[in-house]
CSV table of C-alpha atoms in Angstrom, one decimal:
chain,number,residue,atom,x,y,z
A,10,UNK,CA,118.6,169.2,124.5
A,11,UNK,CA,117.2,171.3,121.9
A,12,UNK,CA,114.0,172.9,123.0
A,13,UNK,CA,110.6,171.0,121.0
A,14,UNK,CA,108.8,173.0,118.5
A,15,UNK,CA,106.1,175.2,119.8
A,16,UNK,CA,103.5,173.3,117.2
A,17,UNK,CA,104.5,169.9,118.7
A,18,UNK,CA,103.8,170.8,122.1
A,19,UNK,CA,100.5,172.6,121.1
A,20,UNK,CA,100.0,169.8,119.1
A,21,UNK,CA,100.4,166.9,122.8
A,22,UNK,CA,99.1,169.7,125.1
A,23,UNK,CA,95.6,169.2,122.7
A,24,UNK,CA,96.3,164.8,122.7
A,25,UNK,CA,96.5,164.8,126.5
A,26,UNK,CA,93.2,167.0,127.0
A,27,UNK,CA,91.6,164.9,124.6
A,28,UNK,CA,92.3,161.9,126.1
A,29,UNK,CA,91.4,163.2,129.5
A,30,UNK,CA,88.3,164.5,128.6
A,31,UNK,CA,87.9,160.8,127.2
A,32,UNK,CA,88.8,159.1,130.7
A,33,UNK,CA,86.4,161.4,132.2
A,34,UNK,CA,83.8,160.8,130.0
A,35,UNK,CA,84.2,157.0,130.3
A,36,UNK,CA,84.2,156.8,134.2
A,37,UNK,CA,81.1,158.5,134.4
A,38,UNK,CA,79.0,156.9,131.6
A,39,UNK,CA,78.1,153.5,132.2
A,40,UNK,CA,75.9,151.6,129.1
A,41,UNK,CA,76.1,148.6,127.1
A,42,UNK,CA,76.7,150.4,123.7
A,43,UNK,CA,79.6,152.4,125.1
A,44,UNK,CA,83.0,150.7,125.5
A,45,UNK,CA,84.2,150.3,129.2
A,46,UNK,CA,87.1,151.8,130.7
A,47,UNK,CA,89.0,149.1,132.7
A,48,UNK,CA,92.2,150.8,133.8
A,49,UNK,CA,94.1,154.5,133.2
A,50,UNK,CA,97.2,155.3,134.1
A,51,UNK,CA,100.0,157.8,133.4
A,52,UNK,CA,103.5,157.5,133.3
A,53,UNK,CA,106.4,160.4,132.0
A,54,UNK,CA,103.3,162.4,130.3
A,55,UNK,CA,101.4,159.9,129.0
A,56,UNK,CA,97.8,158.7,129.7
A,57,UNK,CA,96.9,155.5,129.0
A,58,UNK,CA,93.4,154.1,128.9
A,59,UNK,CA,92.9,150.4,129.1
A,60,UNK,CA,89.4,149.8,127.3
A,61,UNK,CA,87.6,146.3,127.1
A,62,UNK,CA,88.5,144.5,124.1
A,63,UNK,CA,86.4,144.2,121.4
A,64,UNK,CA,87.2,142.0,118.5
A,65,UNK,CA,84.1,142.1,116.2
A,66,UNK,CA,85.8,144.8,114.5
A,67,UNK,CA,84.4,148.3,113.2
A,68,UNK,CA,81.1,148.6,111.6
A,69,UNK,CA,82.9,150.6,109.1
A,70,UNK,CA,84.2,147.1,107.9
A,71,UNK,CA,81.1,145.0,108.0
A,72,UNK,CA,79.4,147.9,106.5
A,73,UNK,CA,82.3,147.9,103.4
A,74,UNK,CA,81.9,144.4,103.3
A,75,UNK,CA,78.3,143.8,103.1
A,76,UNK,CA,77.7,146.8,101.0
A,77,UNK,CA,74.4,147.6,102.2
A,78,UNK,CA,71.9,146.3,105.4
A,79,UNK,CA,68.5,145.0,105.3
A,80,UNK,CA,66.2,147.7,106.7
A,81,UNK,CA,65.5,145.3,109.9
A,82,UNK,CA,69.4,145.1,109.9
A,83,UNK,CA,70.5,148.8,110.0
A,84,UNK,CA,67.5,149.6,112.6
A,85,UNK,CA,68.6,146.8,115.2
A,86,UNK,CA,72.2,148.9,115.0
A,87,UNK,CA,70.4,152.6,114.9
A,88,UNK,CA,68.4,151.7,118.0
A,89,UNK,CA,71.3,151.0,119.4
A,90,UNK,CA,73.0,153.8,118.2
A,91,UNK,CA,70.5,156.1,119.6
A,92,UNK,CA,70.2,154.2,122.8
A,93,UNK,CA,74.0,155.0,123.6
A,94,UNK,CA,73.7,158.9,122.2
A,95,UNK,CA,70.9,159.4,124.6
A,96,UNK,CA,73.0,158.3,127.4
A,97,UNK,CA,76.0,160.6,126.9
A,98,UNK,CA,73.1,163.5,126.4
A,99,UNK,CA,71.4,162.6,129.4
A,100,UNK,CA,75.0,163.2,131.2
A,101,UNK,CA,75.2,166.8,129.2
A,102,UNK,CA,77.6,165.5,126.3
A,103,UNK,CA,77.4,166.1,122.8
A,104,UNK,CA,79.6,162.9,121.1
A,105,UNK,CA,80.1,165.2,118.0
A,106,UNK,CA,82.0,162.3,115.5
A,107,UNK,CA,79.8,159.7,114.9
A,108,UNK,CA,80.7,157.7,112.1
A,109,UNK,CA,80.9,154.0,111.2
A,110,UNK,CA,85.0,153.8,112.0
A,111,UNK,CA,84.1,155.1,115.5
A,112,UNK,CA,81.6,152.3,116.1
A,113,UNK,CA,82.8,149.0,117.5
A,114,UNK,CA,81.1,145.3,117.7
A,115,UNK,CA,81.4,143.0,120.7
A,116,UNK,CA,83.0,139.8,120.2
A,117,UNK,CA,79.6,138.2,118.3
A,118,UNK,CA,80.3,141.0,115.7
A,119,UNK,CA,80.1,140.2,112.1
A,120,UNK,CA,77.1,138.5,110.0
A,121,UNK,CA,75.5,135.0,110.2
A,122,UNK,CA,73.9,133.6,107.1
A,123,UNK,CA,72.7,130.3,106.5
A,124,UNK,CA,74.7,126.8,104.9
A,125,UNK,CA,76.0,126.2,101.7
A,126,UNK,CA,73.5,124.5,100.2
A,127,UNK,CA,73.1,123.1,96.7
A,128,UNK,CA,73.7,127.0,94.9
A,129,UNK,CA,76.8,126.8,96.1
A,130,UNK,CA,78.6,128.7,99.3
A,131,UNK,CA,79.6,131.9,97.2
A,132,UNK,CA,75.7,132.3,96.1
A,133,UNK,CA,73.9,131.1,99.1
A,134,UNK,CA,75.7,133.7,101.1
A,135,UNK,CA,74.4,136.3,98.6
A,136,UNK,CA,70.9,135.2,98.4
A,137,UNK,CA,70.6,134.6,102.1
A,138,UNK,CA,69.8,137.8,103.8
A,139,UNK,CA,73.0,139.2,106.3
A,140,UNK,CA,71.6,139.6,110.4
A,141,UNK,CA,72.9,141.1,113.1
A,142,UNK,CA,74.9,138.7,115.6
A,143,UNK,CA,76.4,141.1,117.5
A,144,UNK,CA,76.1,144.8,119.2
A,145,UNK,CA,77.7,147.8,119.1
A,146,UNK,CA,80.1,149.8,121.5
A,147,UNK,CA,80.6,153.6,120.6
A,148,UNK,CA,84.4,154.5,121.2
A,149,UNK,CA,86.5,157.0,120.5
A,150,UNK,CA,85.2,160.1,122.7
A,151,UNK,CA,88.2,162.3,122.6
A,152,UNK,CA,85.8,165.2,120.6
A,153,UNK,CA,82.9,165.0,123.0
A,154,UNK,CA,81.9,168.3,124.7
A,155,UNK,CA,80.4,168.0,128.3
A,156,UNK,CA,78.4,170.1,130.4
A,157,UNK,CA,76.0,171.1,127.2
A,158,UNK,CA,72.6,171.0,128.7
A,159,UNK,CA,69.1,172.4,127.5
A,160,UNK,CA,69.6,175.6,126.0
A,161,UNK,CA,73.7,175.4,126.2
A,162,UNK,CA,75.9,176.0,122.8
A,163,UNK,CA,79.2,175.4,121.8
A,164,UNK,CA,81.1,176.5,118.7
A,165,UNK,CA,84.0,174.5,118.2
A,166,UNK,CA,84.7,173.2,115.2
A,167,UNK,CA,85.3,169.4,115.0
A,168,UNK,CA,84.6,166.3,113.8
A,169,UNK,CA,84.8,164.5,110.3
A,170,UNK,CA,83.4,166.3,107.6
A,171,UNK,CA,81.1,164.0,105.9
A,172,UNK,CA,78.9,163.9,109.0
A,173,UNK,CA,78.9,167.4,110.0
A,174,UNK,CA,75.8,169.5,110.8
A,175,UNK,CA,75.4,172.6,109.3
A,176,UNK,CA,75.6,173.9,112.4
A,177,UNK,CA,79.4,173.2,113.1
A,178,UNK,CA,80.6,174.0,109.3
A,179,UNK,CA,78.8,177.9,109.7
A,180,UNK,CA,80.2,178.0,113.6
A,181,UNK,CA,76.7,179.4,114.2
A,182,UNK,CA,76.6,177.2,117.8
A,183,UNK,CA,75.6,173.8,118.0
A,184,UNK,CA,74.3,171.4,120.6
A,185,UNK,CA,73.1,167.8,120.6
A,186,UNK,CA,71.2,168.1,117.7
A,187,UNK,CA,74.3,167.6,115.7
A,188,UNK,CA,74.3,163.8,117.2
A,189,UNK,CA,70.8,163.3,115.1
A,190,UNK,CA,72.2,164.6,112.1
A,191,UNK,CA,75.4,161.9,112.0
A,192,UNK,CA,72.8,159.7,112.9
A,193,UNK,CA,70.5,160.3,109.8
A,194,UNK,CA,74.3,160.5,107.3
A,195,UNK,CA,74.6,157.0,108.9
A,196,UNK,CA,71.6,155.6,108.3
A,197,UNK,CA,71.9,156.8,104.5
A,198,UNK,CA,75.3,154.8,104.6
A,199,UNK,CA,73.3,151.6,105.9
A,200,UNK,CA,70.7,151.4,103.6
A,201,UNK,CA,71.7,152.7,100.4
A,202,UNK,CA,75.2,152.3,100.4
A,203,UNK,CA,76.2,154.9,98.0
A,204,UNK,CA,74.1,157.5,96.0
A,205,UNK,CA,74.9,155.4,92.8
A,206,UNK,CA,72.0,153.6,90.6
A,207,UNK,CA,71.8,149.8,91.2
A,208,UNK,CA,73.4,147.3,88.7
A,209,UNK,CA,71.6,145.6,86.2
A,210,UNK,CA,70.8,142.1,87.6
A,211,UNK,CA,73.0,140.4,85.7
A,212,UNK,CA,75.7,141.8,87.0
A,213,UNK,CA,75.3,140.9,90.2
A,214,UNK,CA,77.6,138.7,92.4
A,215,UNK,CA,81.3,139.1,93.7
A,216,UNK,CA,83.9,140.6,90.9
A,217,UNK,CA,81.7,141.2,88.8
A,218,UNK,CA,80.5,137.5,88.2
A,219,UNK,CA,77.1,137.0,87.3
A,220,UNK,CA,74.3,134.7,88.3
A,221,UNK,CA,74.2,133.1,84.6
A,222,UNK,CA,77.3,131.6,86.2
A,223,UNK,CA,75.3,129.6,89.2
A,224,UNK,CA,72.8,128.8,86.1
A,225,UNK,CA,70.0,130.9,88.6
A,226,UNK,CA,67.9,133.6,87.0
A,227,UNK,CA,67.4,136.6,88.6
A,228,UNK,CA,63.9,137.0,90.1
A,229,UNK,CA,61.8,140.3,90.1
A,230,UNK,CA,60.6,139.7,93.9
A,231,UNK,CA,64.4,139.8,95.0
A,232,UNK,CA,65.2,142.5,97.3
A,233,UNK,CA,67.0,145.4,96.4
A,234,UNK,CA,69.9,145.1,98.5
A,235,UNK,CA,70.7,141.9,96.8
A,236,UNK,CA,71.7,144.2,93.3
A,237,UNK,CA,73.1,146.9,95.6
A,238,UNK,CA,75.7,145.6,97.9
A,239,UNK,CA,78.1,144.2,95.8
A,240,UNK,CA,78.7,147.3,93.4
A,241,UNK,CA,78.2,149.9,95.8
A,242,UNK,CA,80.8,151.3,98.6
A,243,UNK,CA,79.2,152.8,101.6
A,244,UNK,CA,79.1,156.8,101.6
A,245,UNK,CA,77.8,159.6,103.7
A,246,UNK,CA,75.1,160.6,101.7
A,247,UNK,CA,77.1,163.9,101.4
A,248,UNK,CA,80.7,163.8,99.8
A,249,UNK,CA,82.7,165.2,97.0
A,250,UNK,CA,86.1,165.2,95.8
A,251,UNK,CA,87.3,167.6,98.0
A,252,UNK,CA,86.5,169.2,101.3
A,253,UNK,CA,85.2,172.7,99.9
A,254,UNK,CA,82.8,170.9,97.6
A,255,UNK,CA,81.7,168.2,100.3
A,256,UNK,CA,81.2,171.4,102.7
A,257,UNK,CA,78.8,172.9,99.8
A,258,UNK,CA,76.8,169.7,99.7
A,259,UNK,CA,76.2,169.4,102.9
A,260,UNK,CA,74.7,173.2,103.4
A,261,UNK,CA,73.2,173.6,99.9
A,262,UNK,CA,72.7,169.7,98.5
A,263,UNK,CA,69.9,168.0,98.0
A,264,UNK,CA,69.6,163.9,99.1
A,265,UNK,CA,68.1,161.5,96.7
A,266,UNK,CA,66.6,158.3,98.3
A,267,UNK,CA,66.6,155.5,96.2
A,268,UNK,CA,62.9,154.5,95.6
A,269,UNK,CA,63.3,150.9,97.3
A,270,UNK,CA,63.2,152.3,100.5
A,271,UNK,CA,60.6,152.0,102.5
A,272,UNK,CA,58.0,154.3,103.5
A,273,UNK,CA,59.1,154.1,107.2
A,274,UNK,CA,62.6,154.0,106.0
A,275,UNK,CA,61.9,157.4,104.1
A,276,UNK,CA,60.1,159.4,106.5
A,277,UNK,CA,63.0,158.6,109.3
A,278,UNK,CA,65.0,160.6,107.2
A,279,UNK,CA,63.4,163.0,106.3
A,280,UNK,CA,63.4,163.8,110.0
A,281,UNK,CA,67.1,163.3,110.9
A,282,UNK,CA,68.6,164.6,107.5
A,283,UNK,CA,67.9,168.1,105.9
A,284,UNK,CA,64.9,169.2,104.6
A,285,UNK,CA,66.3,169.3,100.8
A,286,UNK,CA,65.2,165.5,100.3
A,287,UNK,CA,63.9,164.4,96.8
């Protein structure tokens, strides 16, 4: 047979050491918020890594979904976000691409909310606040770099662009600090959802419906998330419409915060995210 292509096999040698560095990883660390590894094997080439299953879904999807968390929702996942990134950098690994498609939820995953009611099921499940039911496993650890302990660097370049560090887009040497700065572009996802300005109020509700339809008025003391989520796609707080620009955004941009957030909300922040925050 025809020998393969030199960029093919480049392209498996780099899946197979990716994949063990990911076994490795995952029979070391033990911790709630990272998915366990039941069983690896390898036949003709192949590793194969059995993981527990997890059916809640990604937190990409609930985020999509919902639009945008309550504060007290988005820290119950951050806290246990950070809670599993201080594990792997306790052990000496950087995770290096956190992002909400990389983030998993046990088999409660997903949103409770409260009855129908008399409003009707479509409205009630808008004006009842979403909460947490579930908790999150980090997967996906084939980009981690191990054995990067106080005062070690790395330079490679990796990860997804949108929640890079500056750090990794210059190739100036990073470390685990580039963990805190995913952290901070996912938080912006949670709680504002996209840079956009909210909707007028009555525009709110699912396909553009409106809440003259329910024959409710919108109140003043509603929350804000309730005129967010359902116009507003999550984002990294830095993105553009291609990757040079998002690269020039992140390095140079500055971050609006919608002025619903809280105080303690803002101040979080502006200590995980760059200093260029209006």
């Amino acid at each position: 047979s025809p020998p393969a292509p030199q960029a093919k096999i480049a392209c498996n040698a780099k899946d197979t050491a990716h994949t063990r560095a990911e076994r490795n990883i995952l029979e070391a660390v033990k911790h709630p918020f990272i998915v366990d590894l039941i069983y690896a094997f390898q036949t003709g080439g192949k590793l194969y890594l059995i993981l527990e299953c997890l059916s809640g879904g990604e937190l990409f999807m609930q985020l999509e979904r919902e639009g945008i968390f309550l504060e007290d929702t988005a820290c119950f996942y951050l806290s246990e976000i950070t809670l599993a990134l201080g594990h792997l950098h306790s052990h000496g690994i950087i995770y290096r691409d956190l992002k909400p498609e990389n983030i998993m939820l046990n088999s409660q995953g997903g949103f409770g909310g409260g009855g129908s009611g008399e409003l009707g099921g479509s409205l009630w499940a808008v004006l009842t606040p979403p909460r947490p039911s579930g908790h999150i496993k980090l997967t996906d650890f084939g980009l981690c770099k191990e054995s990067i302990h106080d005062g070690a660097v790395t330079h490679t370049f990796c990860g997804t662009i949108e929640y890079m560090a500056p750090e990794i887009l210059v190739r100036s040497g990073h470390n685990r600090a580039v963990d805190w700065w995913s952290l901070g572009a996912l938080m912006y996802d949670m709680l504002t959802g996209s840079a956009s300005p909210a909707p007028a109020p009555s525009s709110l509700g699912t396909g553009g419906a409106s809440l003259d339809g329910w024959g409710v008025a919108p109140e003043p003391s509603w929350p804000a998330w309730l005129f967010m989520a359902p116009r507003c796609p999550p984002q990294p707080p830095f993105t553009a419409e291609n990757r040079k620009k998002t690269i020039d955004k992140i390095l140079k941009g500055k971050l609006v915060l919608p002025p619903y957030l809280t105080p303690d909300a803002r101040d979080l922040l502006k200590k995980v995210a760059p200093p260029k925050i209006i």
